[in-house]
Every structure is written in structure tokens, then in C-alpha cells.
Tab-separated table of N, CA and C in Angstrom:
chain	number	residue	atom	x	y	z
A	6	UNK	N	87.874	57.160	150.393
A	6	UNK	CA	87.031	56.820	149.275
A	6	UNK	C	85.920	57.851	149.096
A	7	UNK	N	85.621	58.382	150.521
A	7	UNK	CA	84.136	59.111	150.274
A	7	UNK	C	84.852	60.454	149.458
A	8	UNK	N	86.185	61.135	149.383
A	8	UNK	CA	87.043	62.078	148.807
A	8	UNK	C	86.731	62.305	146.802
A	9	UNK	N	86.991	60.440	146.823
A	9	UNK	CA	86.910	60.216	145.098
A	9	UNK	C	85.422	60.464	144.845
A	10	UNK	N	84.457	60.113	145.676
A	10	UNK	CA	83.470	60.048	145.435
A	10	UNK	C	82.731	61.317	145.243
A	11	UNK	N	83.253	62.578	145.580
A	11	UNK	CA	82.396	63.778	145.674
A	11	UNK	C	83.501	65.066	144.514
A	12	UNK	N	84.613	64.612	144.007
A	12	UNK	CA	85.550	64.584	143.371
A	12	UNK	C	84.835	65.632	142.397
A	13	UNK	N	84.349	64.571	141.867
A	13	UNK	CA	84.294	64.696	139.870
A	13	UNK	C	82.680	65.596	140.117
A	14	UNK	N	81.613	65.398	141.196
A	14	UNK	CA	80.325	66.333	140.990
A	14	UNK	C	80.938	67.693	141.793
A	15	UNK	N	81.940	67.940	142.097
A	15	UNK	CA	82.388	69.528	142.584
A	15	UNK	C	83.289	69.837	141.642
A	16	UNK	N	83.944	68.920	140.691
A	16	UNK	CA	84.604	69.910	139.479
A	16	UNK	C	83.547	70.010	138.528
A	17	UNK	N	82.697	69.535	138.230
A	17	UNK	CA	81.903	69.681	136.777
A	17	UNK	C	80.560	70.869	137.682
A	18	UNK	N	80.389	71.057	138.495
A	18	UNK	CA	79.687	72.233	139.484
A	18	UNK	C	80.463	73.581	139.368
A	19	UNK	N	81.725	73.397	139.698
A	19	UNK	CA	82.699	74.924	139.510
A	19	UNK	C	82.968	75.179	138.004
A	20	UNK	N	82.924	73.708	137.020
A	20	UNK	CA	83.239	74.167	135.664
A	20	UNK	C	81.811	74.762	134.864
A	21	UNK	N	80.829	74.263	135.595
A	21	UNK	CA	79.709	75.187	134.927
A	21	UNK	C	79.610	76.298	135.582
A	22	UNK	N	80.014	76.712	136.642
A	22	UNK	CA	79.771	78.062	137.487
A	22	UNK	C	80.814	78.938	136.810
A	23	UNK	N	81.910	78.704	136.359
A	23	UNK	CA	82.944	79.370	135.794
A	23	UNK	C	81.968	79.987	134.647
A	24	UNK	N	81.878	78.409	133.536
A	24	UNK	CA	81.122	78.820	132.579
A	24	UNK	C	80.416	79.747	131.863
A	25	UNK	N	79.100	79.135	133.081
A	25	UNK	CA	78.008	80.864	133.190
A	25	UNK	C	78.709	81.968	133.072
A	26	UNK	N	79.231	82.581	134.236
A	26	UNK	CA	79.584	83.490	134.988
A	26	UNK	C	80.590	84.148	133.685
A	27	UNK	N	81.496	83.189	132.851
A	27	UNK	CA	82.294	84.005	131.939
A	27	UNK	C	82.958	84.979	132.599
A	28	UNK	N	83.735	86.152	131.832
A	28	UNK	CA	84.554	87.166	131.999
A	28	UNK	C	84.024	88.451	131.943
A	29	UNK	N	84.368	89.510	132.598
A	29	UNK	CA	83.966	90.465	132.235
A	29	UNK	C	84.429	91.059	130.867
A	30	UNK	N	83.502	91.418	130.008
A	30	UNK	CA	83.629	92.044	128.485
A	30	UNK	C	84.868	93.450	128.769
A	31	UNK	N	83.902	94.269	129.874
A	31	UNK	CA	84.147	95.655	130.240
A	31	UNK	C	85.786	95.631	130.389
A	32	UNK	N	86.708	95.041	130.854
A	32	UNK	CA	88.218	95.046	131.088
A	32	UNK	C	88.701	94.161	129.720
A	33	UNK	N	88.171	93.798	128.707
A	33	UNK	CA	89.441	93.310	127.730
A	33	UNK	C	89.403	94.948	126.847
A	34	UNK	N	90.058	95.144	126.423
A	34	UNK	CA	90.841	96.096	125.688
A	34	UNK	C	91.276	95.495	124.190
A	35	UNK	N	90.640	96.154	122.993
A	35	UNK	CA	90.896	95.705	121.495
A	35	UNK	C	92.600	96.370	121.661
A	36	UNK	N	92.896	95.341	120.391
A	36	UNK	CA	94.655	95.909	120.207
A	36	UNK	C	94.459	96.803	119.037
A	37	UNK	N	95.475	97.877	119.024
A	37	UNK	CA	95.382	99.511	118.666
A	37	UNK	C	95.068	99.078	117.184
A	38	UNK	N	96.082	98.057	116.742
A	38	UNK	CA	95.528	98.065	115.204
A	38	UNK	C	94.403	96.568	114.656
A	39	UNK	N	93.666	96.468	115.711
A	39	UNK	CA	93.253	95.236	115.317
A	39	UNK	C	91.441	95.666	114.507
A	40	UNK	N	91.951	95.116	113.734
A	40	UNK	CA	90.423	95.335	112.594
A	40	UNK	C	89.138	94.317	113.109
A	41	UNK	N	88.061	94.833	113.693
A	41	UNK	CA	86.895	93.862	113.837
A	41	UNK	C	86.498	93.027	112.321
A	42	UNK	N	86.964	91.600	111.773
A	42	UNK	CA	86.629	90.784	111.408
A	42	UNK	C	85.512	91.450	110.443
A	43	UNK	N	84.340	91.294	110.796
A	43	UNK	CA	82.585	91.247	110.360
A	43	UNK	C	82.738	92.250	109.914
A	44	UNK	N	83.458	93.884	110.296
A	44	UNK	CA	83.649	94.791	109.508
A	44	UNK	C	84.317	94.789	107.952
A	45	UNK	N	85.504	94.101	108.418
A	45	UNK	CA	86.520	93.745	106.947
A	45	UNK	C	85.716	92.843	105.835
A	46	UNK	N	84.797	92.060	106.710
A	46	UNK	CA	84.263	90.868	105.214
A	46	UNK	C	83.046	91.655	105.078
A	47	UNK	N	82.262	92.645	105.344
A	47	UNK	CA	80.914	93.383	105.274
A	47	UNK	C	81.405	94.625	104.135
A	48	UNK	N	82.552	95.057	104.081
A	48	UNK	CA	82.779	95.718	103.425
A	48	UNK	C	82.238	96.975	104.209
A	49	UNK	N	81.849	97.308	105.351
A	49	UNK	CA	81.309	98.484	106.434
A	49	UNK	C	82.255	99.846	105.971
A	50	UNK	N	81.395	100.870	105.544
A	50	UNK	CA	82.063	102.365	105.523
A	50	UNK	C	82.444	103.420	107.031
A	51	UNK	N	83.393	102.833	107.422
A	51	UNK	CA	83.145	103.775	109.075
A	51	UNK	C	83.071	105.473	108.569
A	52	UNK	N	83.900	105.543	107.664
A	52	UNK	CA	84.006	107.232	107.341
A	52	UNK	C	82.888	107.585	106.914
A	53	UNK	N	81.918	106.903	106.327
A	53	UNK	CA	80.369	107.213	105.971
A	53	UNK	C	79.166	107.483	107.608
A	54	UNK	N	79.912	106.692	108.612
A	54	UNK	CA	78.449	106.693	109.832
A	54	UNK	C	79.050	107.549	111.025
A	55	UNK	N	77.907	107.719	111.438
A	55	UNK	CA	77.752	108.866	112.565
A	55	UNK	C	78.183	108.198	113.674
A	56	UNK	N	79.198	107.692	114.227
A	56	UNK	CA	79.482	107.244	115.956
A	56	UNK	C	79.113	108.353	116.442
A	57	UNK	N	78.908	108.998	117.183
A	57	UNK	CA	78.243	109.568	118.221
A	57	UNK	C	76.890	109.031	118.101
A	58	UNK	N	76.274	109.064	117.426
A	58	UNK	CA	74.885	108.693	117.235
A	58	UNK	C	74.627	107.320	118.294
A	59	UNK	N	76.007	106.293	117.081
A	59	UNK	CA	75.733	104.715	117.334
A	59	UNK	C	76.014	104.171	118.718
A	60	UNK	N	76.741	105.573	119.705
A	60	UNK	CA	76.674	105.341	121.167
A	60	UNK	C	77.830	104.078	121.335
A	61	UNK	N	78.586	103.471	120.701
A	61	UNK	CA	79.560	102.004	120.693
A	61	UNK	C	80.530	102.441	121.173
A	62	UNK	N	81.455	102.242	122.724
A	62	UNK	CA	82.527	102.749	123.242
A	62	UNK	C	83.473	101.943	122.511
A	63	UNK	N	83.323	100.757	122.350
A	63	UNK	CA	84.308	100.077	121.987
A	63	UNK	C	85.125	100.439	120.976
A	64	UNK	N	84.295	101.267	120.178
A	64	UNK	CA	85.597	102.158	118.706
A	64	UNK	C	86.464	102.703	119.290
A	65	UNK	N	86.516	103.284	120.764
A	65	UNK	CA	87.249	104.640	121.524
A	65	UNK	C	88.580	103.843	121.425
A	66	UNK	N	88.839	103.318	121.465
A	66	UNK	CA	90.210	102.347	121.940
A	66	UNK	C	90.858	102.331	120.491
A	67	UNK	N	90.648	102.204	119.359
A	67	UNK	CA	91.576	101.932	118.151
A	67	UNK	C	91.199	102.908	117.006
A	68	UNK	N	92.191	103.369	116.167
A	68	UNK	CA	92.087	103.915	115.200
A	68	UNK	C	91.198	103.644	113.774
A	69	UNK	N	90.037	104.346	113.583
A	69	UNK	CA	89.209	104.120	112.056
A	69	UNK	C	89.969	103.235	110.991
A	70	UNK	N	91.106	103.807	110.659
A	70	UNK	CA	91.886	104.058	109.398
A	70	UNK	C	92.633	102.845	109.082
A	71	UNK	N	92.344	101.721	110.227
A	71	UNK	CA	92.865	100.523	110.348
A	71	UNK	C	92.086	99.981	109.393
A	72	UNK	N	90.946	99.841	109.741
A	72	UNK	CA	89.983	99.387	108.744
A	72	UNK	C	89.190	100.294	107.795
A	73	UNK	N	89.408	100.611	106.947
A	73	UNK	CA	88.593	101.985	106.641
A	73	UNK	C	88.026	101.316	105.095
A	74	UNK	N	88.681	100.077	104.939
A	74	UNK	CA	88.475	99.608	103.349
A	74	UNK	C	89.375	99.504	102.465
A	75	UNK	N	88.533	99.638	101.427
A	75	UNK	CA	90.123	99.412	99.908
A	75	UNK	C	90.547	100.467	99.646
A	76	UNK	N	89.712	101.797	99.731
A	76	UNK	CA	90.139	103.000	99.515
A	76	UNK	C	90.807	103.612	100.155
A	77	UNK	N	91.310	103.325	101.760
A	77	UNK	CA	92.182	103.533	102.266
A	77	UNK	C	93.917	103.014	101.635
A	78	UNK	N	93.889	101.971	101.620
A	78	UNK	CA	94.846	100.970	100.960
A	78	UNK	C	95.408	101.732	99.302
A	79	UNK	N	93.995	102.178	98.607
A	79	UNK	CA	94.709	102.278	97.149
A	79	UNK	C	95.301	103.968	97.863
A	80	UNK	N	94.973	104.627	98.621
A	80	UNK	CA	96.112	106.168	98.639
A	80	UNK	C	97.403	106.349	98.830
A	81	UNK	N	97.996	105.160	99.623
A	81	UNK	CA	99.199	105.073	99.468
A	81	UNK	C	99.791	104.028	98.914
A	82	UNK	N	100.342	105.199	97.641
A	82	UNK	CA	101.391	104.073	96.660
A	82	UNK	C	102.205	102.997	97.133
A	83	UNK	N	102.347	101.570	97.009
A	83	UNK	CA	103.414	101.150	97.402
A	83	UNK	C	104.200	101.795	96.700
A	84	UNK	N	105.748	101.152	97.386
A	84	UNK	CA	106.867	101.737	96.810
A	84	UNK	C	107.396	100.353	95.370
A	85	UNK	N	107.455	101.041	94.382
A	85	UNK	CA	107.938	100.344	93.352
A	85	UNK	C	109.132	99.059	93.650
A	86	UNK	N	109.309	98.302	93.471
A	86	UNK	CA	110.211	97.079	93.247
A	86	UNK	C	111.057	97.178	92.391
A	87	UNK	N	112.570	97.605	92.610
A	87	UNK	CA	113.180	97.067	91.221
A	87	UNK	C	113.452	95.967	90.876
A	88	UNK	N	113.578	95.495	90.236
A	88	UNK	CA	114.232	93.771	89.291
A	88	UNK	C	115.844	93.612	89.184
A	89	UNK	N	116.130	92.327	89.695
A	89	UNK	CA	117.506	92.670	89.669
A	89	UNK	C	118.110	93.049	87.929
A	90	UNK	N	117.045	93.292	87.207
A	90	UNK	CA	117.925	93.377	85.926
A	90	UNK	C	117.497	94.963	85.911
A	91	UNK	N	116.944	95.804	86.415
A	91	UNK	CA	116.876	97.375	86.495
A	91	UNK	C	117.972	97.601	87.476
A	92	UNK	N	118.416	96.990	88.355
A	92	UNK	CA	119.452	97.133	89.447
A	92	UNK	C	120.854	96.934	88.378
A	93	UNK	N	121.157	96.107	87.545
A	93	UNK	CA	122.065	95.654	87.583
A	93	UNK	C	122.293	96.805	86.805
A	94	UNK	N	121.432	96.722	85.677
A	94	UNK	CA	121.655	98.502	84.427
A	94	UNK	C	121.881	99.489	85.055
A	95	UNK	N	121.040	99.407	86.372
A	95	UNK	CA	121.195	101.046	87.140
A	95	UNK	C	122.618	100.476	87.326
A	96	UNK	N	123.833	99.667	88.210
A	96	UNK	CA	124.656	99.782	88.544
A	96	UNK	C	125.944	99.876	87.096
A	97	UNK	N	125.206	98.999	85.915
A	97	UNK	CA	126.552	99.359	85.154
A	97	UNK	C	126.327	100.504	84.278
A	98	UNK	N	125.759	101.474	84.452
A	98	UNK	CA	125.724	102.722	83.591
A	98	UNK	C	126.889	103.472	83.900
A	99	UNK	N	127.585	103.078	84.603
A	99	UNK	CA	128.883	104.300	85.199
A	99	UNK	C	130.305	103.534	84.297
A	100	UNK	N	129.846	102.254	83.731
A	100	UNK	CA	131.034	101.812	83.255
A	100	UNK	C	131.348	102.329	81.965
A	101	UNK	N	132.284	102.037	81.250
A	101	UNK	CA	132.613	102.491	79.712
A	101	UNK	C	131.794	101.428	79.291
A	102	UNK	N	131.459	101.471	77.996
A	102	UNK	CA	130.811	100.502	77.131
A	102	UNK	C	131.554	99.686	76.983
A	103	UNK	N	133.060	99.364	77.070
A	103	UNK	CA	133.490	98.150	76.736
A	103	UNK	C	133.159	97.153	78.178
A	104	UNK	N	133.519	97.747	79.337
A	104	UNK	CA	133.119	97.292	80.441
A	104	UNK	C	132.128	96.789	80.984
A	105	UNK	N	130.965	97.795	80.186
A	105	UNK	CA	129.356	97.509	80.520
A	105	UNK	C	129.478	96.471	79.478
A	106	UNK	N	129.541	96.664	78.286
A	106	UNK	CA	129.197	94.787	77.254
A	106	UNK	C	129.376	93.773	78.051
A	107	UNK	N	130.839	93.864	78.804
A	107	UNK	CA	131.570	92.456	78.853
A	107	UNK	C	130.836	91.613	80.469
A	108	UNK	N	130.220	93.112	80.991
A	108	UNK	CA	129.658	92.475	82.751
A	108	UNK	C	128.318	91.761	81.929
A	109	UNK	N	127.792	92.806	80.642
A	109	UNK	CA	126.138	91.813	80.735
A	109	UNK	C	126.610	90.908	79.889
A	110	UNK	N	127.605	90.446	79.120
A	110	UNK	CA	128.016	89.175	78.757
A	110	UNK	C	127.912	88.509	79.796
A	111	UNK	N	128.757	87.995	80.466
A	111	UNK	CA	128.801	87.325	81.495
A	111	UNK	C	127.574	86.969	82.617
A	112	UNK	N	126.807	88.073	82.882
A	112	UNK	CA	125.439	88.410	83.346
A	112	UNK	C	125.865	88.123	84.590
A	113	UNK	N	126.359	86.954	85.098
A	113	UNK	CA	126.695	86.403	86.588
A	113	UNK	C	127.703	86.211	87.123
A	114	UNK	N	127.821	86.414	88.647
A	114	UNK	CA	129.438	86.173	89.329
A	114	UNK	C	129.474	84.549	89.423
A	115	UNK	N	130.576	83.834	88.683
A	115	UNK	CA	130.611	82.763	88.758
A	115	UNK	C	130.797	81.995	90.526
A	116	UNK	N	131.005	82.754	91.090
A	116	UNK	CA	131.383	82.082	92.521
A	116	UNK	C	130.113	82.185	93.399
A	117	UNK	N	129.112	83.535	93.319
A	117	UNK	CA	128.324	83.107	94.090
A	117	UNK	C	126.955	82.624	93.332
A	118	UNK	N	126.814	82.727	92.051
A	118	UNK	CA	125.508	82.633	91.327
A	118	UNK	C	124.815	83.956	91.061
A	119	UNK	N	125.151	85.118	91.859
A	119	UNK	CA	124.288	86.057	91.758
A	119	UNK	C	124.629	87.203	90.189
A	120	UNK	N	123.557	87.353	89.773
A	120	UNK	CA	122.974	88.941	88.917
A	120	UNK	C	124.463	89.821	89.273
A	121	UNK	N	125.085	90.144	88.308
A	121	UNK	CA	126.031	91.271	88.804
A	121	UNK	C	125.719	92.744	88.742
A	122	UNK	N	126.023	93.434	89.949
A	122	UNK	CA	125.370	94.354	89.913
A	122	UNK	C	124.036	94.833	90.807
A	123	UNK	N	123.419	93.517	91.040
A	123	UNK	CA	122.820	93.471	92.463
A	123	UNK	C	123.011	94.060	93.248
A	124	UNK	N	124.457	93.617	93.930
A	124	UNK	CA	124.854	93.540	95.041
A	124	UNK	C	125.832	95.111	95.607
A	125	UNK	N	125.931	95.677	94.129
A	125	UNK	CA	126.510	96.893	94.165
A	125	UNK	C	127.350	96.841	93.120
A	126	UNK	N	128.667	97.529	92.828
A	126	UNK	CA	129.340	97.576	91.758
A	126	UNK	C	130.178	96.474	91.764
A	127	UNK	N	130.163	95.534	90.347
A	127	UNK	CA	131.241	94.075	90.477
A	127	UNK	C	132.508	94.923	90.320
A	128	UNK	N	133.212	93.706	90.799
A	128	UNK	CA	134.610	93.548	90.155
A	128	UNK	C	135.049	92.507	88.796
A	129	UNK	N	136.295	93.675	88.163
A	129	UNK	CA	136.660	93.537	86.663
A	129	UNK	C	137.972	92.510	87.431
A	130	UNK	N	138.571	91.516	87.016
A	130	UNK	CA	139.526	90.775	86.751
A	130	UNK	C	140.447	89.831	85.919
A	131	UNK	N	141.771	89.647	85.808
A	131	UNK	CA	142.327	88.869	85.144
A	131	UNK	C	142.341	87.403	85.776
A	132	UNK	N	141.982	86.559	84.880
A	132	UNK	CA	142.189	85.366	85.635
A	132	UNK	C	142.418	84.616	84.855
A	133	UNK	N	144.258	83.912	84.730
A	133	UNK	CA	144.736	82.889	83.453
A	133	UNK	C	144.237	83.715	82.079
A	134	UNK	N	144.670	84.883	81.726
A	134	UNK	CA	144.004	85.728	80.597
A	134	UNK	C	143.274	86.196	80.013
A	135	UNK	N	141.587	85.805	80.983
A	135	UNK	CA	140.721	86.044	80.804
A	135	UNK	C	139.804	86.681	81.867
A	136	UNK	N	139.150	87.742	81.401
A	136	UNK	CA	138.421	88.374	81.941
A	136	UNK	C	136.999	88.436	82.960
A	137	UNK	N	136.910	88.195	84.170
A	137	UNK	CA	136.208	87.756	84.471
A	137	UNK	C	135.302	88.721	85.832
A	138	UNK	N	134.460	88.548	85.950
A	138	UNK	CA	133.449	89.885	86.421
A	138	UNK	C	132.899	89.178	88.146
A	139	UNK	N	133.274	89.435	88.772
A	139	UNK	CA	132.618	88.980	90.209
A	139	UNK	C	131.909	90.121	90.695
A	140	UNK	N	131.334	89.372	91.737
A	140	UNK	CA	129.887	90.228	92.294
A	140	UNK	C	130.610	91.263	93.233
A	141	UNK	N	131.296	90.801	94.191
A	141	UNK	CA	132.014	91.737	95.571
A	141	UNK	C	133.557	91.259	95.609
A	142	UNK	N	134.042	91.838	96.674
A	142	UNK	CA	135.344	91.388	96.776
A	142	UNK	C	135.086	89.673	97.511
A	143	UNK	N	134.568	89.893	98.330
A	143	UNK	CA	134.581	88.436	99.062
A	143	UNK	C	134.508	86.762	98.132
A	144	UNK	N	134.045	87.127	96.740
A	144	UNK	CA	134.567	86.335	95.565
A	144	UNK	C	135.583	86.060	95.321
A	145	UNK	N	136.728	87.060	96.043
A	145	UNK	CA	138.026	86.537	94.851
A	145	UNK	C	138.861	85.963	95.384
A	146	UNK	N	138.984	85.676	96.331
A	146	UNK	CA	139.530	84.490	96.922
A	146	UNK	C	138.851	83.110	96.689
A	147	UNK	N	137.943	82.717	96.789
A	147	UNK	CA	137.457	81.602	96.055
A	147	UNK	C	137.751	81.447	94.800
A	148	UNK	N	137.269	82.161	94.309
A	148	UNK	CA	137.881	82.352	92.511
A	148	UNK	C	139.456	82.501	92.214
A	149	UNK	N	140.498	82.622	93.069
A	149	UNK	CA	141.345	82.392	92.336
A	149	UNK	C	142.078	81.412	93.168
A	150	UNK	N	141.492	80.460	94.264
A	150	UNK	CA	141.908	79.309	94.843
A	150	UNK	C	141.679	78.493	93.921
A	151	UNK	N	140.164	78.368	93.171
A	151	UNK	CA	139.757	76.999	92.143
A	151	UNK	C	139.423	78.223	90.790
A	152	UNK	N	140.533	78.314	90.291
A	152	UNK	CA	140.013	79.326	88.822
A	152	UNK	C	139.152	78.225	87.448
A	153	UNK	N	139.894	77.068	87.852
A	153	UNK	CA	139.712	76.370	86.335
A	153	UNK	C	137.641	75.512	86.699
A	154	UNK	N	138.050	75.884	87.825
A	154	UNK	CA	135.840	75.658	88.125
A	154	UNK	C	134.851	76.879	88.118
A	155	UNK	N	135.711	78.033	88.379
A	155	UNK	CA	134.435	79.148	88.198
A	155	UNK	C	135.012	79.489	86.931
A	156	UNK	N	136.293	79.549	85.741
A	156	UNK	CA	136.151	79.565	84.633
A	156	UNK	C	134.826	78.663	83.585
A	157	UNK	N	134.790	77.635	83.951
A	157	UNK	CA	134.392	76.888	83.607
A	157	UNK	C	132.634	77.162	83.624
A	158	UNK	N	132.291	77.918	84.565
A	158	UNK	CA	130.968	77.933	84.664
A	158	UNK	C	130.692	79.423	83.384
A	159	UNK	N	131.732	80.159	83.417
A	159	UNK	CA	131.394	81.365	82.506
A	159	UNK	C	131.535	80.828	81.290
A	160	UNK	N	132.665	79.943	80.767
A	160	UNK	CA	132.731	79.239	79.433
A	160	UNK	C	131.916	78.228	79.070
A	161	UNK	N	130.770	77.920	79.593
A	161	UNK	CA	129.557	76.693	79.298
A	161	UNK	C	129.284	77.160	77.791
């Protein structure tokens, strides 16, 4: 009993001694690209101030350019996005015009839902006498197991 009794005032003794005492600052190490917080919402110019001056080791460890601001950010262009409807034109420009009409008629591969042309160059087919445009090969086996259901979705 006298065990329980001295228990709980030697853990709340070591949990404030921990406490105090904390960690040493000197051994954590910032991660290479990690941006100090208070810098990013201060809007802080590092390329404007003198470190040597400001004597702060802690910059030594990570790169400026992480955080450097908005003007860092606007110099490199992202890279443009195409739309699957600039994709699809870029892919049917190689067709004849009767070919190119009849894919953006259709606009879609009835079997998987997708933009034709997306996915790379469709395929042209006969199916029960009619003409019908899939996205890849891996369509046409579905499409000509159930023809009269992916007909059906191009003839709505």
C-alpha cells in the first residue's frame, strides 16, 4: 500500500522535471524545404536583409528560395493545361475531314464515356452499318459483345 501511496507524487515530480528541463533546441534540425510559418504570413523579404549581420544559424540548414515570397512563385511559368477538347483537336487534325466531322459528331466513345481523342488516336468502325468511333482498342470487344447498348447511347 505504502507503493500506491508515493506512486502518483513521483510521477507528477518527474513530469514537471521533464517539463522544465524540455529538449535541447541545439540538435533539432529544420527540414531542407520547410518554410518558417511567421515568415510566409509576414510577408518577410529574405533577399532584401543582411544575414551575416542578423548572426541567426538557424537559416544555415535550408534554402532562402523556399520561402522567398510571391515573386519567387510568379518566375516560373506553370506549365499550361490542355482541355480535353484542345487534346482531342490536337489528336484529330491528322484525320481527313470526313473522318475528323464524323469523330466530333459523335464527340464520345460510347463504351467508356470518355472525350475521343484524349486518350490518343480513336478507332473508326463498322458496327451493324454504322459507323462508330471508340476511344482505344480495349473498347471493342465490349462494343461488339452488346452493340445494340453502346449503339444506342450514340443514337440518343
Amino acid at each position: 500500500m505504502i507503493v500506491l501511496k508515493w506512486t502518483l507524487p513521483i510521477a507528477a515530480v518527474a513530469m514537471l522535471a521533464i517539463g522544465f528541463s524540455g529538449c535541447d533546441s541545439s540538435q533539432v534540425q529544420p527540414a531542407d524545404d520547410a518554410a518558417p510559418a511567421a515568415d510566409m504570413e509576414s510577408g518577410m523579404d529574405h533577399d532584401s536583409m543582411d544575414h551575416d549581420a542578423m548572426n541567426h544559424d538557424e537559416h544555415a540548414m535550408h534554402d532562402h528560395t523556399s520561402h522567398a515570397g510571391a515573386d519567387a512563385a510568379e518566375e516560373i511559368p506553370a506549365p499550361e493545361a490542355k482541355s480535353d477538347m484542345d487534346k482531342m483537336m490536337e489528336t484529330l487534325a491528322s484525320f481527313s475531314e470526313e473522318d475528323k466531322a464524323s469523330a466530333m459528331k459523335q464527340h464520345f466513345c460510347p463504351v467508356s464515356g470518355g472525350m475521343l481523342g484524349v486518350m490518343g488516336k480513336p478507332e473508326k468502325m463498322e458496327v451493324e452499318g454504322q459507323t462508330v468511333w471508340i476511344c482505344c482498342d480495349g473498347c471493342k470487344d465490349k462494343l461488339l459483345a452488346d452493340p445494340e447498348k453502346y449503339l444506342a447511347k450514340i443514337n440518343q
